[in-house]
Coordinates of N, CA and C in Angstrom, one line a residue:
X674 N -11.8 7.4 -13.4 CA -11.8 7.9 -12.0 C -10.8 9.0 -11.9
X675 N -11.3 10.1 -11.3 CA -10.4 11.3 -11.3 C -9.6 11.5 -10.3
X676 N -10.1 10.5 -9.3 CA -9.3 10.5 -8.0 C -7.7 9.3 -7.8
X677 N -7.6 8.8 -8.5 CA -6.6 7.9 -8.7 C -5.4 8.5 -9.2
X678 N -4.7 8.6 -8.3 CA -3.3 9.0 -8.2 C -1.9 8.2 -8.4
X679 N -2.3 7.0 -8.8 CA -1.2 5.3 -8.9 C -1.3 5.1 -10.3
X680 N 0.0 4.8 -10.9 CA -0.2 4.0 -12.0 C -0.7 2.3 -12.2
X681 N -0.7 2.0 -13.1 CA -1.0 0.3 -12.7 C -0.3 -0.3 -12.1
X682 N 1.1 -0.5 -12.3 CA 2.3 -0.8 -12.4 C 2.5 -0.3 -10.6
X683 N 2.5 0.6 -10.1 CA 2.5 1.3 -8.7 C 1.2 0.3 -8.0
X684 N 0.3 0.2 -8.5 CA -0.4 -0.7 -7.8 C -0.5 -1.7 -7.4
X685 N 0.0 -2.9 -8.7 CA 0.6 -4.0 -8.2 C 1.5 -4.4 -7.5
X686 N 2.9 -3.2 -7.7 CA 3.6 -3.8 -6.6 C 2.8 -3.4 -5.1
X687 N 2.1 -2.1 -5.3 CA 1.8 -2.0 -3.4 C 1.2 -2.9 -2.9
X688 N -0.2 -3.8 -3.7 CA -0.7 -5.3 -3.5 C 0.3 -6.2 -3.4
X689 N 1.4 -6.2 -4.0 CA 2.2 -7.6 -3.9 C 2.7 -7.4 -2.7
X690 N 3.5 -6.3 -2.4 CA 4.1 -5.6 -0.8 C 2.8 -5.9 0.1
X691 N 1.8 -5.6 0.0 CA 0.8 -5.2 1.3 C 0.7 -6.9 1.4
X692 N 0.5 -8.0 0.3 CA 0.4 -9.1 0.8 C 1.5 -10.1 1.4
X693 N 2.1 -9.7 1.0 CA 3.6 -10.1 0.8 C 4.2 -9.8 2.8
X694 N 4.1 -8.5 3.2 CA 3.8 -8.5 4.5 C 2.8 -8.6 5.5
X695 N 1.9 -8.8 5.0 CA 0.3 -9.4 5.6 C 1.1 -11.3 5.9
X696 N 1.4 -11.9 4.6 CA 1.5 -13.5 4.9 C 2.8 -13.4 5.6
X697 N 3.9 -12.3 5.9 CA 4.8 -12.8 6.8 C 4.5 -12.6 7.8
X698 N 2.9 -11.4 8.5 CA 3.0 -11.4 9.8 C 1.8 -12.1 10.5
X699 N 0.8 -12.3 9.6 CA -0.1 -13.7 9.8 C 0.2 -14.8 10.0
X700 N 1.2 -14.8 8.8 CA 1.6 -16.1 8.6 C 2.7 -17.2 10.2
X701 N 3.1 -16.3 10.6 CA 4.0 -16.7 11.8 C 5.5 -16.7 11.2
X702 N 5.6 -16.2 9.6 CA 7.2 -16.3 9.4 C 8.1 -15.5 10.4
X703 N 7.2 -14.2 10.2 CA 7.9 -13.2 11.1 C 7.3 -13.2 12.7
X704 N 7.9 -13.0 13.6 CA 6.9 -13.1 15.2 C 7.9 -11.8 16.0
X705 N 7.4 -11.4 16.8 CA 7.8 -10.5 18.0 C 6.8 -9.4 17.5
X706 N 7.6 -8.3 18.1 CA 7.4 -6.8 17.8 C 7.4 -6.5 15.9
X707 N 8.6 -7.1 15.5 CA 8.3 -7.0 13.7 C 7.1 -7.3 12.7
X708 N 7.0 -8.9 13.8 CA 5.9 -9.3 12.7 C 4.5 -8.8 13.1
X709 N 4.1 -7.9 14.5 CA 3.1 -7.2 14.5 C 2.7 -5.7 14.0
X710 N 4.3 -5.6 13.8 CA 4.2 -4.8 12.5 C 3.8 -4.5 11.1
X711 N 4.4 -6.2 11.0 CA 3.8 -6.2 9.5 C 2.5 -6.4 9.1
X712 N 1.8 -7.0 10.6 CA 0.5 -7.5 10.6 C -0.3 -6.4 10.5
X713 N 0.0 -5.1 10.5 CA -0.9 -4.0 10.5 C -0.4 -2.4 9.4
X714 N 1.1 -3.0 9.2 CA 1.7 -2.3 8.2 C 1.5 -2.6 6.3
X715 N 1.2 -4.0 6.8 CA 0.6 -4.5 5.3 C -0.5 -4.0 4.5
X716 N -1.5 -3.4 6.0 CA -2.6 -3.3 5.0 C -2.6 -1.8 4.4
X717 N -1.7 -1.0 4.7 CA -1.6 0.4 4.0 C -1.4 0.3 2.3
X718 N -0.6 -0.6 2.7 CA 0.0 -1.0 0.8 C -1.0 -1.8 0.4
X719 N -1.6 -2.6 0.9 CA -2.8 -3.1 0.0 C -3.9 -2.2 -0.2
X720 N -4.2 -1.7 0.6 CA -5.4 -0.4 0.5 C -5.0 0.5 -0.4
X721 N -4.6 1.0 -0.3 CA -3.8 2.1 -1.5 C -3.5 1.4 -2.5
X722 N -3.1 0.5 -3.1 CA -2.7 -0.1 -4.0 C -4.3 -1.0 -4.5
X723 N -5.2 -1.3 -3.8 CA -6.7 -1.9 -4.4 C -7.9 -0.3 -4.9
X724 N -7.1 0.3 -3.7 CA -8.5 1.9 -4.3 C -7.3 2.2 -5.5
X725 N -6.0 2.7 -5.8 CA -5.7 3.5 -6.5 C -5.4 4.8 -6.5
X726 N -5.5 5.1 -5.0 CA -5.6 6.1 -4.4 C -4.8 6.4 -3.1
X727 N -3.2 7.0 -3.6 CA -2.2 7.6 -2.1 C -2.4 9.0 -1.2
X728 N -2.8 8.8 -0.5 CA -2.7 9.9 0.4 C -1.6 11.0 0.6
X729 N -0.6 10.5 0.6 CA 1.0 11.2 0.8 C 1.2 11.6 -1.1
X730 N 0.7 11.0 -2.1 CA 0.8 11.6 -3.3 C 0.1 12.8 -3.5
X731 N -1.3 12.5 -2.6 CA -2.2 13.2 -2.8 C -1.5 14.8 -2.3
X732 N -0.9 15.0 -0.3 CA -0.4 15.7 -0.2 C 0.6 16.8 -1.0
X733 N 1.5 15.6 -1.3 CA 2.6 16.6 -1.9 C 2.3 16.6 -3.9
X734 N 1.4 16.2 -4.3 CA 0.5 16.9 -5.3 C 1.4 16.1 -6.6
X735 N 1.2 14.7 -6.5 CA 2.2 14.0 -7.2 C 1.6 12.6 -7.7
X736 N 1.7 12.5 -9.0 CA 1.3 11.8 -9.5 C 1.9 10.4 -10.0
X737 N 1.6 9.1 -10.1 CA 2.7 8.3 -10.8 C 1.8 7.6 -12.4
X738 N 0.7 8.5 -12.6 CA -0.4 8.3 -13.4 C -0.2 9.1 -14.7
X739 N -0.7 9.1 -15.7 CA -1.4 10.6 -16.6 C -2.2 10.8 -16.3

């Protein structure tokens, strides 16, 4: 795929992060204004980290790939 701008390694952590704050603000660990944060800030890092594909890499023309 020529559009994939993440290394593997970059990926998994963004999945482990995007889940990782997805179950603290689903989950009820986190509650107020934070945890509805994380409930919608999770999914950036999981999305980007499941396509393989960063937008802000893409911007500033930057790879963590070969």
């Amino acid at each position: 795929m020529s559009f994939v701008n993440e290394s593997t390694v970059d990926r998994i952590i963004r999945v482990a992060v995007g889940v990782l704050l997805l179950a603290l603000g689903w989950g009820g660990v986190v509650t107020g204004t934070l945890g509805t944060i994380f409930k919608f800030l999770g999914f950036v890092p999981l999305l980007t980290g499941l396509i393989g594909w960063c937008p802000a890499y893409a911007l500033f023309k930057f790879r963590t790939n070969s």
